[in-house]
């Protein structure tokens, strides 16, 4: 299915009048605070977030999986789905491939299809947390950290192949996430596991093309429950540092223990010039992979405030970040969920742009904690949705993507086209 520009136009026409009034009123309000609404629109206009190829089907828990119908059955259909999201929002203009879940069978055709929908190829993701049919060594007891040299070599080789596939598609980065670790005390030797991991990552790094970056993700627990080899940002930072200038830490919001101050981690990594990218999701307890902004929108705003501040005061030369949604959907229609996530990310970003950095710095220097809070809340409590709508309208996307998605009965149409029993590859 493809959304036609005529459908977008008539949707926008119907909502244009009320949108215009809301935008004008917000613009006036902001002008009193010396903020230009148009400048905010400009900043958000082409801000894109990558959609992972595994997020388009119904996710599952280890207890069950409930199909939503019309799931994309192959990579082509996944790209088609991202095309729908992008047409509606003009903010999902990239795909992040998970290999081997989504290996293009015809690279040229895949590239052409993506290009025709305005979609580029973001970071490619390797997978050494599952065994693939016919492979010589099992990853049951680890991959890059494995005690067996053969298993490590196989995992390194897989990453090199992922880079090669990415190169053919025009990706410029690889994300490595390891499930390696132990579920019981004494099961592994921490030091040996870390040293093997470091040596393996260095080998992968050596094969990295000059214009590529490597992102190293960390996670405190799951699937291993006693220890993960790359358990936290410090370990990831150390590994990135050991590899070299093209290696960075990647922060996945769900990969922290409850109440971790993620915004502070963001600030530290930018000040070290080692923040590579972001995986967005939301969580209450662990790596829950819920819709972005559904549980802790204020935390998301605080993270974006650090990002905005960090990139404006980028003394360590931190490169532009790779943004990706990393969520899986058990209850909602994944496309609706992704629409909501995209909106939440962009809202937090615009709200962070509203923070009066100058006033905040003076209040901080005065030790005026109450005023600091007032300044943050002035930004956070501003309803900036009209800014996002204005940006979408300027790019020919939908004023209200969620509403139009429902009005066009997209899921029904996908079920008609693909059937109700298709199952997407991935989680
Ligand atoms: C992991 C991690 C990775 C993602 C997999 C599917 O928990 O977040 O980024 O590739 O899940
Ligand atoms: Mn992730
Ligand atoms: Mn995760």
GROMACS .gro file of C-alpha atoms and ligand atoms in nm:
model
  440
    1UNK     CA    1   0.000   0.000   0.000
    2UNK     CA    2   0.111   0.352  -0.074
    3UNK     CA    3  -0.039   0.675   0.057
    4UNK     CA    4  -0.118   0.911  -0.228
    5UNK     CA    5  -0.031   1.278  -0.213
    6UNK     CA    6  -0.394   1.362  -0.293
    7UNK     CA    7  -0.498   1.179   0.026
    8UNK     CA    8  -0.247   1.379   0.227
    9UNK     CA    9  -0.358   1.702   0.067
   10UNK     CA   10  -0.727   1.657   0.135
   11UNK     CA   11  -0.655   1.552   0.493
   12UNK     CA   12  -0.443   1.864   0.544
   13UNK     CA   13  -0.699   2.088   0.381
   14UNK     CA   14  -0.965   1.970   0.622
   15UNK     CA   15  -0.749   2.048   0.925
   16UNK     CA   16  -0.561   2.350   0.793
   17UNK     CA   17  -0.784   2.618   0.942
   18UNK     CA   18  -0.779   2.499   1.301
   19UNK     CA   19  -0.409   2.417   1.275
   20UNK     CA   20  -0.330   2.763   1.151
   21UNK     CA   21  -0.511   2.924   1.444
   22UNK     CA   22  -0.330   2.702   1.693
   23UNK     CA   23   0.007   2.765   1.535
   24UNK     CA   24  -0.047   3.141   1.535
   25UNK     CA   25  -0.147   3.144   1.896
   26UNK     CA   26   0.158   2.938   1.998
   27UNK     CA   27   0.385   3.156   1.784
   28UNK     CA   28   0.256   3.466   1.967
   29UNK     CA   29   0.303   3.304   2.304
   30UNK     CA   30   0.659   3.206   2.215
   31UNK     CA   31   0.739   3.547   2.072
   32UNK     CA   32   0.672   3.694   2.416
   33UNK     CA   33   0.948   3.463   2.540
   34UNK     CA   34   1.174   3.578   2.256
   35UNK     CA   35   1.145   3.249   2.071
   36UNK     CA   36   1.067   3.233   1.701
   37UNK     CA   37   0.824   2.952   1.621
   38UNK     CA   38   0.942   2.946   1.259
   39UNK     CA   39   1.299   2.882   1.370
   40UNK     CA   40   1.182   2.580   1.570
   41UNK     CA   41   0.993   2.450   1.268
   42UNK     CA   42   1.308   2.491   1.065
   43UNK     CA   43   1.513   2.284   1.310
   44UNK     CA   44   1.268   1.995   1.316
   45UNK     CA   45   1.183   2.002   0.945
   46UNK     CA   46   1.415   1.724   0.831
   47UNK     CA   47   1.494   1.551   1.158
   48UNK     CA   48   1.482   1.178   1.081
   49UNK     CA   49   1.473   0.877   1.309
   50UNK     CA   50   1.558   0.531   1.178
   51UNK     CA   51   1.308   0.248   1.204
   52UNK     CA   52   1.455  -0.094   1.275
   53UNK     CA   53   1.355  -0.368   1.037
   54UNK     CA   54   1.241  -0.583   1.331
   55UNK     CA   55   0.988  -0.334   1.470
   56UNK     CA   56   0.724  -0.369   1.203
   57UNK     CA   57   0.573  -0.699   1.306
   58UNK     CA   58   0.402  -0.785   1.630
   59UNK     CA   59   0.660  -0.842   1.898
   60UNK     CA   60   0.610  -1.097   2.165
   61UNK     CA   61   0.709  -1.192   2.511
   62UNK     CA   62   0.856  -1.525   2.603
   63UNK     CA   63   0.503  -1.624   2.698
   64UNK     CA   64   0.334  -1.567   2.369
   65UNK     CA   65   0.298  -1.381   2.047
   66UNK     CA   66  -0.024  -1.239   1.911
   67UNK     CA   67  -0.028  -1.158   1.544
   68UNK     CA   68  -0.182  -0.831   1.435
   69UNK     CA   69  -0.241  -0.930   1.076
   70UNK     CA   70  -0.097  -0.777   0.762
   71UNK     CA   71   0.254  -0.805   0.904
   72UNK     CA   72   0.529  -0.755   0.648
   73UNK     CA   73   0.647  -1.099   0.539
   74UNK     CA   74   0.972  -0.987   0.378
   75UNK     CA   75   1.215  -0.697   0.358
   76UNK     CA   76   1.034  -0.538   0.067
   77UNK     CA   77   0.713  -0.517   0.268
   78UNK     CA   78   0.902  -0.382   0.568
   79UNK     CA   79   1.042  -0.102   0.356
   80UNK     CA   80   0.692  -0.044   0.223
   81UNK     CA   81   0.570  -0.002   0.583
   82UNK     CA   82   0.843   0.246   0.663
   83UNK     CA   83   0.744   0.426   0.344
   84UNK     CA   84   0.393   0.463   0.493
   85UNK     CA   85   0.534   0.604   0.816
   86UNK     CA   86   0.758   0.840   0.626
   87UNK     CA   87   0.480   0.962   0.397
   88UNK     CA   88   0.262   1.035   0.700
   89UNK     CA   89   0.528   1.202   0.914
   90UNK     CA   90   0.832   1.296   0.706
   91UNK     CA   91   1.040   1.177   1.000
   92UNK     CA   92   1.100   0.807   0.938
   93UNK     CA   93   1.333   0.843   0.642
   94UNK     CA   94   1.577   0.565   0.736
   95UNK     CA   95   1.583   0.194   0.803
   96UNK     CA   96   1.819   0.005   1.031
   97UNK     CA   97   1.867  -0.352   0.913
   98UNK     CA   98   1.910  -0.646   1.144
   99UNK     CA   99   2.118  -0.919   0.989
  100UNK     CA  100   2.052  -1.205   0.926
  101UNK     CA  101   1.683  -1.135   0.992
  102UNK     CA  102   1.672  -0.905   0.692
  103UNK     CA  103   1.931  -0.973   0.428
  104UNK     CA  104   1.841  -0.820   0.092
  105UNK     CA  105   1.820  -1.085  -0.175
  106UNK     CA  106   1.857  -0.829  -0.451
  107UNK     CA  107   2.062  -0.535  -0.324
  108UNK     CA  108   1.998  -0.316  -0.624
  109UNK     CA  109   1.622  -0.365  -0.608
  110UNK     CA  110   1.620  -0.297  -0.233
  111UNK     CA  111   1.817   0.022  -0.282
  112UNK     CA  112   1.588   0.140  -0.557
  113UNK     CA  113   1.275   0.067  -0.359
  114UNK     CA  114   1.408   0.254  -0.054
  115UNK     CA  115   1.522   0.548  -0.264
  116UNK     CA  116   1.182   0.576  -0.431
  117UNK     CA  117   1.027   0.617  -0.084
  118UNK     CA  118   1.291   0.863   0.038
  119UNK     CA  119   1.443   0.609   0.276
  120UNK     CA  120   1.816   0.574   0.345
  121UNK     CA  121   2.004   0.292   0.516
  122UNK     CA  122   2.111   0.369   0.869
  123UNK     CA  123   2.329   0.154   1.096
  124UNK     CA  124   2.333  -0.219   1.024
  125UNK     CA  125   2.298  -0.449   1.324
  126UNK     CA  126   2.479  -0.778   1.368
  127UNK     CA  127   2.328  -1.071   1.551
  128UNK     CA  128   2.542  -1.310   1.747
  129UNK     CA  129   2.278  -1.374   2.011
  130UNK     CA  130   2.098  -1.643   1.813
  131UNK     CA  131   2.236  -1.947   1.632
  132UNK     CA  132   2.179  -1.958   1.260
  133UNK     CA  133   2.110  -2.278   1.069
  134UNK     CA  134   2.426  -2.457   0.966
  135UNK     CA  135   2.674  -2.252   1.164
  136UNK     CA  136   2.971  -2.442   1.305
  137UNK     CA  137   2.977  -2.300   1.657
  138UNK     CA  138   2.694  -2.221   1.895
  139UNK     CA  139   2.651  -1.885   2.070
  140UNK     CA  140   2.488  -2.047   2.370
  141UNK     CA  141   2.788  -1.953   2.581
  142UNK     CA  142   2.879  -1.629   2.411
  143UNK     CA  143   3.010  -1.494   2.084
  144UNK     CA  144   3.283  -1.227   2.077
  145UNK     CA  145   3.373  -1.321   2.434
  146UNK     CA  146   3.353  -1.698   2.390
  147UNK     CA  147   3.622  -1.917   2.540
  148UNK     CA  148   3.645  -2.101   2.207
  149UNK     CA  149   3.855  -1.929   1.946
  150UNK     CA  150   3.645  -2.085   1.670
  151UNK     CA  151   3.325  -1.932   1.805
  152UNK     CA  152   3.489  -1.593   1.838
  153UNK     CA  153   3.623  -1.611   1.483
  154UNK     CA  154   3.280  -1.706   1.352
  155UNK     CA  155   3.121  -1.411   1.533
  156UNK     CA  156   3.387  -1.171   1.404
  157UNK     CA  157   3.337  -1.304   1.052
  158UNK     CA  158   2.962  -1.247   1.081
  159UNK     CA  159   3.020  -0.883   1.177
  160UNK     CA  160   3.251  -0.838   0.878
  161UNK     CA  161   2.981  -0.974   0.651
  162UNK     CA  162   2.729  -0.736   0.803
  163UNK     CA  163   2.962  -0.446   0.727
  164UNK     CA  164   2.993  -0.568   0.370
  165UNK     CA  165   2.615  -0.586   0.326
  166UNK     CA  166   2.586  -0.242   0.478
  167UNK     CA  167   2.843  -0.106   0.237
  168UNK     CA  168   2.647  -0.233  -0.059
  169UNK     CA  169   2.340  -0.052   0.069
  170UNK     CA  170   2.507   0.274   0.163
  171UNK     CA  171   2.503   0.235   0.541
  172UNK     CA  172   2.777   0.413   0.729
  173UNK     CA  173   2.775   0.239   1.064
  174UNK     CA  174   2.740  -0.091   1.244
  175UNK     CA  175   2.582  -0.146   1.584
  176UNK     CA  176   2.712  -0.431   1.792
  177UNK     CA  177   2.497  -0.558   2.075
  178UNK     CA  178   2.615  -0.864   2.259
  179UNK     CA  179   2.410  -1.099   2.469
  180UNK     CA  180   2.736  -1.244   2.606
  181UNK     CA  181   2.752  -1.296   2.978
  182UNK     CA  182   2.666  -1.543   3.250
  183UNK     CA  183   2.358  -1.637   3.442
  184UNK     CA  184   2.539  -1.783   3.741
  185UNK     CA  185   2.824  -1.670   3.962
  186UNK     CA  186   3.146  -1.842   3.870
  187UNK     CA  187   3.019  -1.937   3.526
  188UNK     CA  188   3.266  -1.715   3.344
  189UNK     CA  189   3.590  -1.544   3.421
  190UNK     CA  190   3.500  -1.173   3.394
  191UNK     CA  191   3.845  -1.066   3.293
  192UNK     CA  192   3.890  -1.331   3.027
  193UNK     CA  193   3.549  -1.250   2.881
  194UNK     CA  194   3.625  -0.878   2.866
  195UNK     CA  195   3.967  -0.933   2.713
  196UNK     CA  196   3.828  -1.163   2.445
  197UNK     CA  197   3.553  -0.914   2.368
  198UNK     CA  198   3.801  -0.629   2.339
  199UNK     CA  199   4.027  -0.827   2.106
  200UNK     CA  200   3.732  -0.939   1.891
  201UNK     CA  201   3.591  -0.588   1.863
  202UNK     CA  202   3.932  -0.460   1.762
  203UNK     CA  203   3.944  -0.710   1.480
  204UNK     CA  204   3.604  -0.597   1.356
  205UNK     CA  205   3.713  -0.237   1.395
  206UNK     CA  206   4.017  -0.297   1.176
  207UNK     CA  207   3.787  -0.391   0.890
  208UNK     CA  208   3.574  -0.080   0.933
  209UNK     CA  209   3.572   0.141   0.621
  210UNK     CA  210   3.729   0.483   0.677
  211UNK     CA  211   3.395   0.666   0.663
  212UNK     CA  212   3.215   0.422   0.894
  213UNK     CA  213   3.147   0.426   1.266
  214UNK     CA  214   3.105   0.140   1.507
  215UNK     CA  215   2.850   0.167   1.789
  216UNK     CA  216   2.885  -0.048   2.097
  217UNK     CA  217   2.566  -0.105   2.293
  218UNK     CA  218   2.558  -0.197   2.661
  219UNK     CA  219   2.293  -0.366   2.873
  220UNK     CA  220   2.293  -0.454   3.243
  221UNK     CA  221   2.103  -0.781   3.225
  222UNK     CA  222   1.900  -1.004   2.993
  223UNK     CA  223   1.930  -1.253   2.837
  224UNK     CA  224   2.201  -1.324   3.092
  225UNK     CA  225   2.090  -1.253   3.444
  226UNK     CA  226   2.402  -1.259   3.656
  227UNK     CA  227   2.642  -1.062   3.439
  228UNK     CA  228   2.661  -0.914   3.093
  229UNK     CA  229   3.008  -0.867   2.947
  230UNK     CA  230   2.923  -0.513   2.831
  231UNK     CA  231   2.706  -0.422   3.123
  232UNK     CA  232   2.725  -0.043   3.134
  233UNK     CA  233   2.835   0.273   2.955
  234UNK     CA  234   3.173   0.265   3.126
  235UNK     CA  235   3.254  -0.075   2.979
  236UNK     CA  236   3.125   0.031   2.639
  237UNK     CA  237   3.327   0.351   2.658
  238UNK     CA  238   3.640   0.159   2.746
  239UNK     CA  239   3.589  -0.075   2.451
  240UNK     CA  240   3.518   0.211   2.211
  241UNK     CA  241   3.824   0.392   2.338
  242UNK     CA  242   4.038   0.079   2.291
  243UNK     CA  243   3.918   0.039   1.933
  244UNK     CA  244   3.979   0.395   1.817
  245UNK     CA  245   3.827   0.721   1.691
  246UNK     CA  246   3.556   0.559   1.483
  247UNK     CA  247   3.408   0.362   1.773
  248UNK     CA  248   3.139   0.504   2.000
  249UNK     CA  249   2.903   0.415   2.279
  250UNK     CA  250   2.538   0.367   2.194
  251UNK     CA  251   2.274   0.441   2.455
  252UNK     CA  252   1.957   0.233   2.446
  253UNK     CA  253   1.710   0.392   2.687
  254UNK     CA  254   1.581   0.054   2.805
  255UNK     CA  255   1.927  -0.077   2.891
  256UNK     CA  256   1.957   0.070   3.238
  257UNK     CA  257   1.864  -0.037   3.584
  258UNK     CA  258   1.553   0.142   3.719
  259UNK     CA  259   1.608   0.508   3.806
  260UNK     CA  260   1.947   0.537   3.640
  261UNK     CA  261   2.019   0.898   3.552
  262UNK     CA  262   2.044   0.851   3.175
  263UNK     CA  263   2.061   1.224   3.102
  264UNK     CA  264   2.379   1.241   3.305
  265UNK     CA  265   2.531   0.954   3.107
  266UNK     CA  266   2.443   1.142   2.788
  267UNK     CA  267   2.614   1.453   2.916
  268UNK     CA  268   2.930   1.264   3.016
  269UNK     CA  269   2.957   1.079   2.686
  270UNK     CA  270   2.915   1.395   2.478
  271UNK     CA  271   3.174   1.573   2.686
  272UNK     CA  272   3.408   1.282   2.607
  273UNK     CA  273   3.314   1.294   2.236
  274UNK     CA  274   3.205   0.930   2.248
  275UNK     CA  275   2.828   0.930   2.215
  276UNK     CA  276   2.746   0.758   1.888
  277UNK     CA  277   2.378   0.700   1.887
  278UNK     CA  278   2.052   0.635   2.055
  279UNK     CA  279   1.796   0.361   2.070
  280UNK     CA  280   1.464   0.505   2.181
  281UNK     CA  281   1.196   0.319   2.372
  282UNK     CA  282   1.037   0.350   2.714
  283UNK     CA  283   1.021   0.127   3.015
  284UNK     CA  284   0.891   0.095   3.364
  285UNK     CA  285   1.110  -0.187   3.496
  286UNK     CA  286   1.363  -0.324   3.248
  287UNK     CA  287   1.414  -0.347   2.874
  288UNK     CA  288   1.039  -0.324   2.828
  289UNK     CA  289   1.063  -0.175   2.476
  290UNK     CA  290   0.742   0.026   2.518
  291UNK     CA  291   0.635   0.321   2.305
  292UNK     CA  292   0.871   0.616   2.341
  293UNK     CA  293   0.730   0.872   2.583
  294UNK     CA  294   0.454   0.644   2.709
  295UNK     CA  295   0.591   0.610   3.064
  296UNK     CA  296   0.852   0.878   3.133
  297UNK     CA  297   0.813   1.169   2.894
  298UNK     CA  298   0.982   1.408   3.138
  299UNK     CA  299   1.294   1.193   3.141
  300UNK     CA  300   1.295   1.197   2.763
  301UNK     CA  301   1.278   1.576   2.771
  302UNK     CA  302   1.568   1.592   3.018
  303UNK     CA  303   1.774   1.364   2.793
  304UNK     CA  304   1.704   1.585   2.494
  305UNK     CA  305   1.795   1.892   2.697
  306UNK     CA  306   2.138   1.738   2.755
  307UNK     CA  307   2.164   1.647   2.388
  308UNK     CA  308   2.078   1.999   2.278
  309UNK     CA  309   2.316   2.152   2.531
  310UNK     CA  310   2.588   1.899   2.451
  311UNK     CA  311   2.571   1.948   2.077
  312UNK     CA  312   2.572   2.328   2.115
  313UNK     CA  313   2.872   2.310   2.345
  314UNK     CA  314   3.045   2.035   2.154
  315UNK     CA  315   3.399   2.090   2.274
  316UNK     CA  316   3.507   1.728   2.223
  317UNK     CA  317   3.385   1.718   1.862
  318UNK     CA  318   3.116   1.456   1.917
  319UNK     CA  319   2.983   1.365   1.569
  320UNK     CA  320   2.613   1.392   1.482
  321UNK     CA  321   2.416   1.114   1.647
  322UNK     CA  322   2.244   0.815   1.494
  323UNK     CA  323   1.881   0.800   1.606
  324UNK     CA  324   1.677   0.484   1.603
  325UNK     CA  325   1.358   0.356   1.759
  326UNK     CA  326   1.419   0.021   1.928
  327UNK     CA  327   1.083  -0.103   2.045
  328UNK     CA  328   0.869  -0.406   1.992
  329UNK     CA  329   0.496  -0.413   1.997
  330UNK     CA  330   0.286  -0.669   2.175
  331UNK     CA  331  -0.047  -0.496   2.206
  332UNK     CA  332  -0.061  -0.210   1.961
  333UNK     CA  333  -0.053  -0.204   1.587
  334UNK     CA  334   0.323  -0.155   1.537
  335UNK     CA  335   0.274   0.119   1.282
  336UNK     CA  336   0.053   0.317   1.520
  337UNK     CA  337   0.303   0.257   1.795
  338UNK     CA  338   0.586   0.385   1.577
  339UNK     CA  339   0.382   0.693   1.484
  340UNK     CA  340   0.344   0.764   1.855
  341UNK     CA  341   0.713   0.707   1.920
  342UNK     CA  342   0.817   0.938   1.639
  343UNK     CA  343   0.589   1.208   1.774
  344UNK     CA  344   0.722   1.169   2.128
  345UNK     CA  345   1.084   1.198   2.016
  346UNK     CA  346   1.019   1.509   1.813
  347UNK     CA  347   0.813   1.670   2.090
  348UNK     CA  348   1.092   1.615   2.342
  349UNK     CA  349   1.342   1.758   2.098
  350UNK     CA  350   1.144   2.076   2.033
  351UNK     CA  351   1.070   2.121   2.403
  352UNK     CA  352   1.441   2.089   2.476
  353UNK     CA  353   1.507   2.364   2.222
  354UNK     CA  354   1.278   2.589   2.429
  355UNK     CA  355   1.496   2.571   2.740
  356UNK     CA  356   1.633   2.914   2.815
  357UNK     CA  357   1.996   2.801   2.843
  358UNK     CA  358   2.118   3.146   2.934
  359UNK     CA  359   1.876   3.187   3.223
  360UNK     CA  360   1.941   2.830   3.334
  361UNK     CA  361   2.315   2.886   3.351
  362UNK     CA  362   2.272   3.201   3.563
  363UNK     CA  363   2.028   3.024   3.794
  364UNK     CA  364   2.273   2.735   3.828
  365UNK     CA  365   2.558   2.972   3.907
  366UNK     CA  366   2.340   3.138   4.171
  367UNK     CA  367   2.257   2.800   4.320
  368UNK     CA  368   1.888   2.880   4.266
  369UNK     CA  369   1.742   2.529   4.244
  370UNK     CA  370   1.381   2.649   4.244
  371UNK     CA  371   1.439   2.883   3.952
  372UNK     CA  372   1.622   2.608   3.759
  373UNK     CA  373   1.311   2.395   3.789
  374UNK     CA  374   1.087   2.684   3.677
  375UNK     CA  375   1.300   2.726   3.366
  376UNK     CA  376   1.288   2.358   3.275
  377UNK     CA  377   0.915   2.337   3.338
  378UNK     CA  378   0.845   2.647   3.131
  379UNK     CA  379   0.985   2.453   2.837
  380UNK     CA  380   0.844   2.113   2.923
  381UNK     CA  381   0.490   2.232   2.985
  382UNK     CA  382   0.462   2.412   2.652
  383UNK     CA  383   0.238   2.229   2.408
  384UNK     CA  384   0.456   2.230   2.097
  385UNK     CA  385   0.245   1.999   1.887
  386UNK     CA  386   0.154   2.280   1.644
  387UNK     CA  387   0.527   2.315   1.565
  388UNK     CA  388   0.544   1.952   1.456
  389UNK     CA  389   0.227   1.989   1.252
  390UNK     CA  390   0.359   2.298   1.079
  391UNK     CA  391   0.681   2.113   0.992
  392UNK     CA  392   0.491   1.816   0.853
  393UNK     CA  393   0.264   2.039   0.649
  394UNK     CA  394   0.566   2.217   0.501
  395UNK     CA  395   0.701   1.882   0.383
  396UNK     CA  396   0.371   1.753   0.245
  397UNK     CA  397   0.321   1.501   0.527
  398UNK     CA  398   0.003   1.468   0.733
  399UNK     CA  399  -0.107   1.725   0.988
  400UNK     CA  400  -0.236   1.442   1.204
  401UNK     CA  401  -0.063   1.117   1.099
  402UNK     CA  402  -0.241   0.899   1.354
  403UNK     CA  403  -0.584   1.025   1.252
  404UNK     CA  404  -0.516   0.982   0.884
  405UNK     CA  405  -0.374   0.634   0.942
  406UNK     CA  406  -0.702   0.537   1.104
  407UNK     CA  407  -0.919   0.716   0.850
  408UNK     CA  408  -0.745   0.538   0.564
  409UNK     CA  409  -0.783   0.207   0.750
  410UNK     CA  410  -0.425   0.122   0.667
  411UNK     CA  411  -0.408  -0.196   0.876
  412UNK     CA  412  -0.726  -0.331   0.719
  413UNK     CA  413  -0.580  -0.264   0.379
  414UNK     CA  414  -0.252  -0.437   0.471
  415UNK     CA  415  -0.444  -0.741   0.594
  416UNK     CA  416  -0.632  -0.749   0.265
  417UNK     CA  417  -0.304  -0.734   0.072
  418UNK     CA  418  -0.092  -0.965   0.285
  419UNK     CA  419  -0.333  -1.180   0.476
  420UNK     CA  420  -0.397  -1.210   0.846
  421UNK     CA  421  -0.140  -1.477   0.922
  422UNK     CA  422   0.188  -1.339   0.798
  423UNK     CA  423   0.468  -1.330   1.051
  424UNK     CA  424   0.751  -1.083   1.026
  425UNK     CA  425   1.109  -1.197   1.080
  426UNK     CA  426   1.273  -1.066   1.391
  427UNK     CA  427   1.191  -1.084   1.756
  428LIG     C1  428   1.856  -0.586   2.213
  428LIG     C2  429   1.924  -0.456   2.177
  428LIG     C3  430   1.957  -0.444   2.033
  428LIG     C4  431   1.853  -0.498   1.943
  428LIG     C5  432   1.800  -0.630   1.990
  428LIG     C6  433   1.689  -0.680   1.903
  428LIG     O1  434   1.800  -0.579   2.342
  428LIG     O2  435   1.844  -0.349   2.217
  428LIG     O3  436   1.978  -0.309   1.998
  428LIG     O4  437   1.919  -0.517   1.821
  428LIG     O5  438   1.757  -0.620   2.122
  429LIG    MN1  439   1.892  -0.150   2.130
  430LIG    MN1  440   1.697  -0.369   2.402
   0.00000   0.00000   0.00000
